Short mmCIF file of C-alpha atoms and ligand atoms in Angstrom, two decimals:
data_model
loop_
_atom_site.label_atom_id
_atom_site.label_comp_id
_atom_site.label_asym_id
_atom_site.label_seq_id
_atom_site.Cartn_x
_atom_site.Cartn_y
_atom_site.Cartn_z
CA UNK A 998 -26.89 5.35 -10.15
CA UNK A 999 -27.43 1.68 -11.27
CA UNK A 1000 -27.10 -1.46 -9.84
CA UNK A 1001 -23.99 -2.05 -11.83
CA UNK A 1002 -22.27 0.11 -9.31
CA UNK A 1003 -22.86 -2.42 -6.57
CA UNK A 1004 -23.14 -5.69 -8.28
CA UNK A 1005 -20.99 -6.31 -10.97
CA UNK A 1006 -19.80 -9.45 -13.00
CA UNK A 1007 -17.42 -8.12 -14.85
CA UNK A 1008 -16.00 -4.69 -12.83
CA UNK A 1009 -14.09 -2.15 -14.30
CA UNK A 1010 -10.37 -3.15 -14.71
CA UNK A 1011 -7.96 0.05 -14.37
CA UNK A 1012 -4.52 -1.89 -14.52
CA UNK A 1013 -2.38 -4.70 -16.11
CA UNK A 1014 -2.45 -5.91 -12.20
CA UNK A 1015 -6.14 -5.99 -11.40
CA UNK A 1016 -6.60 -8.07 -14.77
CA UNK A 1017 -4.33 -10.27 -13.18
CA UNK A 1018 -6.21 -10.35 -9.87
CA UNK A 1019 -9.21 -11.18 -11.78
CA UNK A 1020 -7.77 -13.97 -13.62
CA UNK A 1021 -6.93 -15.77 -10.28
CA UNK A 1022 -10.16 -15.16 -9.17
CA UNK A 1023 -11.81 -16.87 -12.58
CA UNK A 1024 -9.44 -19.34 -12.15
CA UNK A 1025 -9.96 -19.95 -8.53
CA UNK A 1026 -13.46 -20.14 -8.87
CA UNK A 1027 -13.38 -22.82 -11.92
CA UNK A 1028 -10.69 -25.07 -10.47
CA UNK A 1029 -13.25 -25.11 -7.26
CA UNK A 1030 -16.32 -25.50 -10.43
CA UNK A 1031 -14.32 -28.67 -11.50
CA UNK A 1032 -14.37 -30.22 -8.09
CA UNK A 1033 -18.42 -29.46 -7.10
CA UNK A 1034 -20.50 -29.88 -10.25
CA UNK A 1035 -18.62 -33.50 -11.02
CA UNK A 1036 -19.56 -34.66 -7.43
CA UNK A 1037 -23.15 -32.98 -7.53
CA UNK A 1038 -23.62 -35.03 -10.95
CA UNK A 1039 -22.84 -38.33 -9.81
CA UNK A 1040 -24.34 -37.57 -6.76
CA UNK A 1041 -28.07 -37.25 -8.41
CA UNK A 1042 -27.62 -39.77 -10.42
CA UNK A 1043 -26.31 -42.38 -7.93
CA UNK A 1044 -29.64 -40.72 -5.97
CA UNK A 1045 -31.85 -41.69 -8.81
CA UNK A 1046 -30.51 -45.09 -10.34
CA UNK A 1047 -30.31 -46.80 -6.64
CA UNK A 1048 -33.10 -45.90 -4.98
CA UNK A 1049 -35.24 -47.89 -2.87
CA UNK A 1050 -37.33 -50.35 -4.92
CA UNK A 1051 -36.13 -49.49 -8.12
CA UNK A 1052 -34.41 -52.74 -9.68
CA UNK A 1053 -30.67 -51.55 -10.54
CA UNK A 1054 -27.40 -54.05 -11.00
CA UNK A 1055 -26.33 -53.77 -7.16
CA UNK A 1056 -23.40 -56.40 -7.13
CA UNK A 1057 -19.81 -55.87 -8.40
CA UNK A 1058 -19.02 -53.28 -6.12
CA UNK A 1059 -15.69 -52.25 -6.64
CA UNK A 1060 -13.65 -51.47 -3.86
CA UNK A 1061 -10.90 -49.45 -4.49
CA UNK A 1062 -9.22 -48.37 -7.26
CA UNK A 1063 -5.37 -47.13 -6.86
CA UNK A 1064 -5.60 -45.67 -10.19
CA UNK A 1065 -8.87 -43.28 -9.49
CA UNK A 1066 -7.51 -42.27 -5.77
CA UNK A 1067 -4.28 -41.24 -6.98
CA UNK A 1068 -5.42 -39.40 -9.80
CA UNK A 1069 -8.03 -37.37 -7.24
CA UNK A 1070 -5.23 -36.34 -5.47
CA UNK A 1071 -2.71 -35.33 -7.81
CA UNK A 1072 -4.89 -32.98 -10.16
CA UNK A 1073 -6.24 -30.96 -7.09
CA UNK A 1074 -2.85 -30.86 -5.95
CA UNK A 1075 -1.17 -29.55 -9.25
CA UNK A 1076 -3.96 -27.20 -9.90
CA UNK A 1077 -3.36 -25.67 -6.07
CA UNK A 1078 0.23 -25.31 -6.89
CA UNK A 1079 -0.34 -23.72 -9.89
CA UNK A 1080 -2.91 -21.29 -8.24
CA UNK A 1081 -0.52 -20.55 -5.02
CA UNK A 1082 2.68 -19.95 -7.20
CA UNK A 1083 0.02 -17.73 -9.71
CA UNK A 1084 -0.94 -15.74 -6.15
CA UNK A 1085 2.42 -15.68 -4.65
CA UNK A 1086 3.60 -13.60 -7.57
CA UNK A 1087 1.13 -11.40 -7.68
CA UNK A 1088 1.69 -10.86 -3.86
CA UNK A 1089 5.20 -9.97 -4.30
CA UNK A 1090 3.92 -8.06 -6.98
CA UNK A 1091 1.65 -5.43 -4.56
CA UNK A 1092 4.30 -5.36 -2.31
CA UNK A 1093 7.43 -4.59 -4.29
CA UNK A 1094 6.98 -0.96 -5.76
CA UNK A 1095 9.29 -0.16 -8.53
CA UNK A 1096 12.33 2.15 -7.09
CA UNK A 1097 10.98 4.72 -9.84
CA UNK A 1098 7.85 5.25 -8.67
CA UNK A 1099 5.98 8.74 -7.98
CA UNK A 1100 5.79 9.12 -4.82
CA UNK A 1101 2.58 10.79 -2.98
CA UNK A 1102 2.34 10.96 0.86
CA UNK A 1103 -1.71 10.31 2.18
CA UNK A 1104 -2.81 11.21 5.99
CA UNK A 1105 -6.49 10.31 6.54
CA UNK A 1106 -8.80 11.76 9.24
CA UNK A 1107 -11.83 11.04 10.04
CA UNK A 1108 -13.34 11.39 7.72
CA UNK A 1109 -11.34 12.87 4.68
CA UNK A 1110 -8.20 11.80 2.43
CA UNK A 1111 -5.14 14.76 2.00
CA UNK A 1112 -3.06 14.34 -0.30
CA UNK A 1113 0.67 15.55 -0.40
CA UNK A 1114 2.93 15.40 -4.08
CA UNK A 1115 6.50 15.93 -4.34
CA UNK A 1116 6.20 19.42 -5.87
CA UNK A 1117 4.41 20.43 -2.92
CA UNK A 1118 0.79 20.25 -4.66
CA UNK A 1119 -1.73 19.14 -2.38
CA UNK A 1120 -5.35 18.32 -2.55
CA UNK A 1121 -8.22 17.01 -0.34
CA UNK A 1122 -10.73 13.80 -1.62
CA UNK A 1123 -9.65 13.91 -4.93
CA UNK A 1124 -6.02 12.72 -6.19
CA UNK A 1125 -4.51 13.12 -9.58
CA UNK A 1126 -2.26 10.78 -11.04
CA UNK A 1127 -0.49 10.04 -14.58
CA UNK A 1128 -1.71 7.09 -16.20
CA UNK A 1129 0.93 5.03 -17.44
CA UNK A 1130 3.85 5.48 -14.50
CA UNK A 1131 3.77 3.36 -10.85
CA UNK A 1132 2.44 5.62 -8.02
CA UNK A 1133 3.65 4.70 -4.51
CA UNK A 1134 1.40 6.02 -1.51
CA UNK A 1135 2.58 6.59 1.82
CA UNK A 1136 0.02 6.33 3.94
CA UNK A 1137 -0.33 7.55 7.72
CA UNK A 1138 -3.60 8.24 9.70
CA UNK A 1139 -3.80 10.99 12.39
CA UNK A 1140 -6.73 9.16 14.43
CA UNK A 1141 -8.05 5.74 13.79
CA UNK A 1142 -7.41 2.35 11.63
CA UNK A 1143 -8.53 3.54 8.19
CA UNK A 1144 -8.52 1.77 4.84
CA UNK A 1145 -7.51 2.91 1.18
CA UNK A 1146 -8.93 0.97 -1.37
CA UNK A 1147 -9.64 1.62 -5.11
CA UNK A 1148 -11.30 -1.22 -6.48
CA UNK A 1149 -11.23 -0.88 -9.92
CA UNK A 1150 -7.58 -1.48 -9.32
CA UNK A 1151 -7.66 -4.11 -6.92
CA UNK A 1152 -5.48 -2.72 -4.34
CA UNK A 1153 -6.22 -1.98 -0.68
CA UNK A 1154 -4.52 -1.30 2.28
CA UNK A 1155 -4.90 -0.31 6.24
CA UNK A 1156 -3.51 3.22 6.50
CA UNK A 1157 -2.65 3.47 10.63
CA UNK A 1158 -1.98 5.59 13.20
CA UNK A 1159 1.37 5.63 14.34
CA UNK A 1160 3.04 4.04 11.08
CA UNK A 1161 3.39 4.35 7.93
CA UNK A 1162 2.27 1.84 5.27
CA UNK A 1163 2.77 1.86 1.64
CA UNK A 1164 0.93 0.90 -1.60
CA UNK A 1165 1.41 1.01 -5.00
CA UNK A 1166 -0.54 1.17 -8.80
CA UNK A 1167 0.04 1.67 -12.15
CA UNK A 1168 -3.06 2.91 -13.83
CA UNK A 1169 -3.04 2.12 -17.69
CA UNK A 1170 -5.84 4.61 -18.75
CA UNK A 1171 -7.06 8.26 -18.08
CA UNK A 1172 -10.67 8.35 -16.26
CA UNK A 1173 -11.83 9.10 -13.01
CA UNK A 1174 -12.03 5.79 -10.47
CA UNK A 1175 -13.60 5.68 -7.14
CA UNK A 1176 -11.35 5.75 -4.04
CA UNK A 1177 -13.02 4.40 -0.71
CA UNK A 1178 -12.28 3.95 3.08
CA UNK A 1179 -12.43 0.15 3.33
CA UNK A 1180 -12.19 0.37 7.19
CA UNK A 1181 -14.92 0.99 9.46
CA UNK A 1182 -13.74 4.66 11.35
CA UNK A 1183 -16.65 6.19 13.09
CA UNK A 1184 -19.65 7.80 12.16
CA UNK A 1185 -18.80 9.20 8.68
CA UNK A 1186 -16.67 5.82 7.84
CA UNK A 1187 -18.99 5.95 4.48
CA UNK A 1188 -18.81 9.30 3.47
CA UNK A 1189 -15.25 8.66 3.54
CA UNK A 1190 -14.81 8.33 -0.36
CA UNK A 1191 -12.48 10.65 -2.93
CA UNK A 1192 -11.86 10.10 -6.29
CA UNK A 1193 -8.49 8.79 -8.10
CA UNK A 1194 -8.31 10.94 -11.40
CA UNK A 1195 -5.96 9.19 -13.56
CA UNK A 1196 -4.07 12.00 -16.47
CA UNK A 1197 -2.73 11.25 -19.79
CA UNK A 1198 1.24 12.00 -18.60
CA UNK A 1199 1.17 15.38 -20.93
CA UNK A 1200 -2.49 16.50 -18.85
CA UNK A 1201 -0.63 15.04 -15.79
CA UNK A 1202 1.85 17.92 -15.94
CA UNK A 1203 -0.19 20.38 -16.90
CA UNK A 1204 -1.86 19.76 -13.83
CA UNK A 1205 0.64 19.95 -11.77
CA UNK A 1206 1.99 23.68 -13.37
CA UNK A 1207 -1.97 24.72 -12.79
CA UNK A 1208 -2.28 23.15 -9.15
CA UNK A 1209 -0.55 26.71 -7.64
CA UNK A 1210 3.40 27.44 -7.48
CA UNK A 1211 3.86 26.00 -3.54
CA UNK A 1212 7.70 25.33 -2.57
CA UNK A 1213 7.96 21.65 -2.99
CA UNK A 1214 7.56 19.28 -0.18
CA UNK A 1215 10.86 18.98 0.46
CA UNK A 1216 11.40 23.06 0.60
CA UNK A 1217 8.09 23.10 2.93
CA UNK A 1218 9.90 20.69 5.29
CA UNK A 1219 13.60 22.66 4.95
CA UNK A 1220 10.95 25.55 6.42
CA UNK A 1221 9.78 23.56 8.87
CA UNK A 1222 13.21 22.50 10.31
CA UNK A 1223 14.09 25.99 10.61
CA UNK A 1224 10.75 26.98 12.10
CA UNK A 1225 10.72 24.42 14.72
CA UNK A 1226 14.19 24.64 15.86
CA UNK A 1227 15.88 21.83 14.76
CA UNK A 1228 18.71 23.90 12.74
CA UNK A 1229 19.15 24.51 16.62
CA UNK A 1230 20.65 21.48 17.13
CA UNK A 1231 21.33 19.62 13.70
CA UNK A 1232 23.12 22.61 11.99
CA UNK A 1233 26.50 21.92 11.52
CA UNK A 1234 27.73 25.16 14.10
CA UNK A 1235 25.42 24.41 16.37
CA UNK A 1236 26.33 24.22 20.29
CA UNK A 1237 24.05 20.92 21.57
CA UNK A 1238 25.95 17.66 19.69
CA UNK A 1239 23.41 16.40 17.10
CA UNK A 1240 23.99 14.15 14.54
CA UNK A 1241 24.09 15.81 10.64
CA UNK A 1242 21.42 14.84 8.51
CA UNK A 1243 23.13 15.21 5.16
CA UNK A 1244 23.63 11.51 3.72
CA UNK A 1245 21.47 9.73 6.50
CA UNK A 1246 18.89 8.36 4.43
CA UNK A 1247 19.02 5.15 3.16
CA UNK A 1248 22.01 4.49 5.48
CA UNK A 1249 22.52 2.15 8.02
CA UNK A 1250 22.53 4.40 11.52
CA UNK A 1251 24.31 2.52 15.07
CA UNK A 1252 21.98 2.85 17.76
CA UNK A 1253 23.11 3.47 21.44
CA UNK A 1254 21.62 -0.43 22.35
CA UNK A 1255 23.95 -1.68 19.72
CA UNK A 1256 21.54 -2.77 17.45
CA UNK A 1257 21.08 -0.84 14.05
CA UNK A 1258 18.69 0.27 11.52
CA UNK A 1259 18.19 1.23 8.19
CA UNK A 1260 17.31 4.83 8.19
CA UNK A 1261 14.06 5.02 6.06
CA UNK A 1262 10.48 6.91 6.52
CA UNK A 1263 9.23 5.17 9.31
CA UNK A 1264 12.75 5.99 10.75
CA UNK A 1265 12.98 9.26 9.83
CA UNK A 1266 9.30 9.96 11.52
CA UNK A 1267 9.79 8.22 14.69
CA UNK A 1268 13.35 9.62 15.01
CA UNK A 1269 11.26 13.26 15.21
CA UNK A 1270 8.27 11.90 17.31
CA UNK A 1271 9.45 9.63 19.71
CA UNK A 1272 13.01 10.47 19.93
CA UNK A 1273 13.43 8.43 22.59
CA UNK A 1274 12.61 5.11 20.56
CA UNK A 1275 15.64 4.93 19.05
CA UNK A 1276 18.39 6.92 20.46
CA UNK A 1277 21.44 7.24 17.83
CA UNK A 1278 24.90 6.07 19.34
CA UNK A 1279 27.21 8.41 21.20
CA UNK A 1280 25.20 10.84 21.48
CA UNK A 1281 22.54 12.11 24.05
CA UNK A 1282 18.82 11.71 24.59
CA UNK A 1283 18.29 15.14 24.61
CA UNK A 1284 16.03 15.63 21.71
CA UNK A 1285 11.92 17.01 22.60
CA UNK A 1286 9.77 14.79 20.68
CA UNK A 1287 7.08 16.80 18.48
CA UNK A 1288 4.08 14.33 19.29
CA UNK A 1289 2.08 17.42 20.11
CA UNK A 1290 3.34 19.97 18.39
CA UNK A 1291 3.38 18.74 14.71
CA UNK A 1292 0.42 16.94 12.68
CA UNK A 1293 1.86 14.34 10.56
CA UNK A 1294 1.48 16.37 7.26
CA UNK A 1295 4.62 18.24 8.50
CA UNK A 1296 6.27 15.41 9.53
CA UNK A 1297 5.86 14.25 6.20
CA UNK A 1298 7.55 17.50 4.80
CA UNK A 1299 10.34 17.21 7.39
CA UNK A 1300 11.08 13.80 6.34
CA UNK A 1301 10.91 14.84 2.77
CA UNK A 1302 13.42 17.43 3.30
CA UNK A 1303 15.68 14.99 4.99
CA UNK A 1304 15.52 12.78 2.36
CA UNK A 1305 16.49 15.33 -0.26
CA UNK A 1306 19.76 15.98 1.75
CA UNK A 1307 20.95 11.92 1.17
CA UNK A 1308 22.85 12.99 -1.89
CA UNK A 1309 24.78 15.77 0.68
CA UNK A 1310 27.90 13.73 1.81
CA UNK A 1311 27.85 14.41 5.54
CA UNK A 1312 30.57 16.67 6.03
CA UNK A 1313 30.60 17.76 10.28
CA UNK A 1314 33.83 19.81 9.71
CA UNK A 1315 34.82 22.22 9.06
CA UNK A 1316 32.22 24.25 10.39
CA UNK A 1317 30.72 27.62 9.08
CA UNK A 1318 30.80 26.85 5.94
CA UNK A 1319 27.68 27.06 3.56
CA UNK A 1320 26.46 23.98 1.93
CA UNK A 1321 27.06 24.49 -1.93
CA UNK A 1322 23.37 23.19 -2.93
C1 HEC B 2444 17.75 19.91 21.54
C2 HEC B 2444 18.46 19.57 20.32
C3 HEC B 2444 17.66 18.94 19.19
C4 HEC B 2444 16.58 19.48 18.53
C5 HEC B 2444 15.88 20.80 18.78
C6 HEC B 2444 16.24 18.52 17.51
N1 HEC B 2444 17.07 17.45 17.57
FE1 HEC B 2444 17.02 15.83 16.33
N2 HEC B 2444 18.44 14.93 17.46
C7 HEC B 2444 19.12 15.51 18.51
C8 HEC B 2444 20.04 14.55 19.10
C9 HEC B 2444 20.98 14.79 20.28
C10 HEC B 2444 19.91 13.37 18.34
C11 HEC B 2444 20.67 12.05 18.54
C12 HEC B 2444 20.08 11.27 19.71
C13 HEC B 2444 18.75 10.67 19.37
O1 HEC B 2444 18.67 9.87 18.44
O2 HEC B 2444 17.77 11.00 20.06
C14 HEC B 2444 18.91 13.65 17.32
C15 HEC B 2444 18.48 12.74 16.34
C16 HEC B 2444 17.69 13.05 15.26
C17 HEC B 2444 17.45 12.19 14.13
C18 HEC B 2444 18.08 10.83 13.91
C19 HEC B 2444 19.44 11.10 13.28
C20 HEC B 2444 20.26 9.91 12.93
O3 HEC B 2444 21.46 10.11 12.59
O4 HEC B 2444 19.76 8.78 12.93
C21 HEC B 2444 16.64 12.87 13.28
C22 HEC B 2444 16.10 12.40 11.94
C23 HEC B 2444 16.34 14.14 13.88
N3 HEC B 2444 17.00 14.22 15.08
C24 HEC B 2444 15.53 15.12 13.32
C25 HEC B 2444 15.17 16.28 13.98
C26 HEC B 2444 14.15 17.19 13.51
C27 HEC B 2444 13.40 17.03 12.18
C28 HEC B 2444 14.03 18.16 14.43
C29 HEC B 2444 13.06 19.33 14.43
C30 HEC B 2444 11.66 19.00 14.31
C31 HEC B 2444 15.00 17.88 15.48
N4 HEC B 2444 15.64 16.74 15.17
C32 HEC B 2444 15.19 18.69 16.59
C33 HEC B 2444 18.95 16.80 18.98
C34 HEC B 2444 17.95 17.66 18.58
CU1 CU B 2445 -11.95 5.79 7.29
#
């Protein structure tokens, strides 16, 4: 292992956007280079010319100069702009993934990374990714505050308990890139590490037909809601008055307080473990929350499943008849 692993000038750049990053960071850092080193300058040799005893020229002081002080306000002031409106866009950048990105679902535990894919692949400390295509990560923790961060990417964010939270990359080239837990989580906190493996798109799929035939994560979560009762309730012929899922996601759902909500992931989860949260209008409180009885790997497939019935139009009546997909 060398010390380039630590300490590095010039660190690996995996994507368009961490080049990017690191230009803001030169830049940064030489904008701030053009304010110290002028002053340090002058500042020794103002030391040196006018020190005591030595005979220097010590009338004509000016005293003031409209000219100078305006100047040293305006260039630091354009070069800040330029620098903010530089890292603005880049902000917008990490937080704006593109609608068509792959989507993988992450749940850390202390002290390991799982990862789910939309086929239904999954894999534990070690993630596989085309190079090439956006990859969107949503991210939940089943314990404490952790961190995902890949730095030869330049993208990091707190994965919590309790909430989702998303992030996304586009790596440009195939290679393997370390993955880290940036958040101190106990004991293990720095074993916590995986690696990213980033697949020409062609290896990519081959992967993915060699990582086992499982049902895909959707078809694991249409299990689920049969397995955990909620067909019960949410089928069409069913006896308790639930609202259909077909079509909810992405919609805009009327809550019994009269506000509303966009019905997304975090919605979708909540709606299953704390029921009570957000209680959908004209109907009753009367569904069991699953805190206890579901980790949030299935409530990732259930909300997968979910999502794959938006394109269903919700159709109530009549009942007893079979969905055609
Ligand atoms: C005892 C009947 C019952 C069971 C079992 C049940 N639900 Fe519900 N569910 C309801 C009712 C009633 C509502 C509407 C009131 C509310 O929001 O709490 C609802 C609301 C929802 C919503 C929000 C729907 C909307 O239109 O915004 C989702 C999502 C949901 N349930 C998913 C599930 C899942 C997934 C399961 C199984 C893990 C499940 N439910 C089990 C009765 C049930
Ligand atoms: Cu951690």
């Amino acid at each position: 292992m060398s010390l380039d692993r630590f300490v590095s000038l010039w660190p690996e750049q995996g994507s368009h956007y961490a080049e990017q990053v690191d230009w803001l960071v030169i830049g940064f850092t030489g904008m701030m280079a053009l304010f110290v080193v002028p002053v340090f300058v002058f500042l020794w040799i103002f030391v040196f010319r006018y020190r005591r005893g030595r005979a220097a020229l010590r009338d004509h002081r000016p005293d003031g100069s409209l000219k100078v002080e305006i100047t040293w306000m305006l260039l630091p002031f354009i070069g800040a702009l330029v620098l903010f409106v530089y890292s603005a866009r880049l902000f917008f950048e990490a937080r704006t993934p593109p609608a068509d990105a792959l989507e993988i679902q992450v749940t850390a535990k202390q002290w390991m990374w799982k990862f789910q894919h939309h086929g239904g692949q999954r894999e534990i400390n070690t993630l596989h990714v085309p190079a090439e295509r956006a990859v969107k990560l949503t991210m939940i923790s089943e314990d404490v505050i952790h961190s995902l961060f890949l730095p030869s990417l330049r993208v990091k964010q707190d994965v919590l308990p309790g909430r989702y939270t998303q992030m996304w990359f586009q790596a440009e080239r195939p290679g393997t890139y370390d993955l880290y837990c940036a958040e101190y989580c106990g004991t293990d906190h720095a074993a916590m590490g995986a690696r990213l493996v980033v697949l020409s798109p062609s290896d990519y799929q081959r992967w993915l037909e060699g990582a086992g035939d499982a049902p895909s994560l959707a078809a694991q979560g249409e299990a689920l809601f049969r397995q955990f009762g909620c067909s019960g309730c949410h089928a069409v012929a069913s006896v308790t008055r639930a609202p259909p899922l077909q079509g909810l996601y992405g919609r805009s759902v009327a809550l019994a307080d009269g506000s509303r909500v966009v019905a997304d992931d975090a919605y979708l989860r909540d709606s299953i473990l704390l029921p009570q949260k957000q209680v959908v209008a004209g109907y009753a409180p009367v569904m069991p929350t699953y805190t206890h009885v579901m980790d949030e790997e299935a409530v990732a497939r259930l909300v997968a499943y979910i999502r794959s019935l938006a394109d269903t139009p919700p159709d109530p009546s009549p009942p007893h008849t079979e969905d055609p997909q």
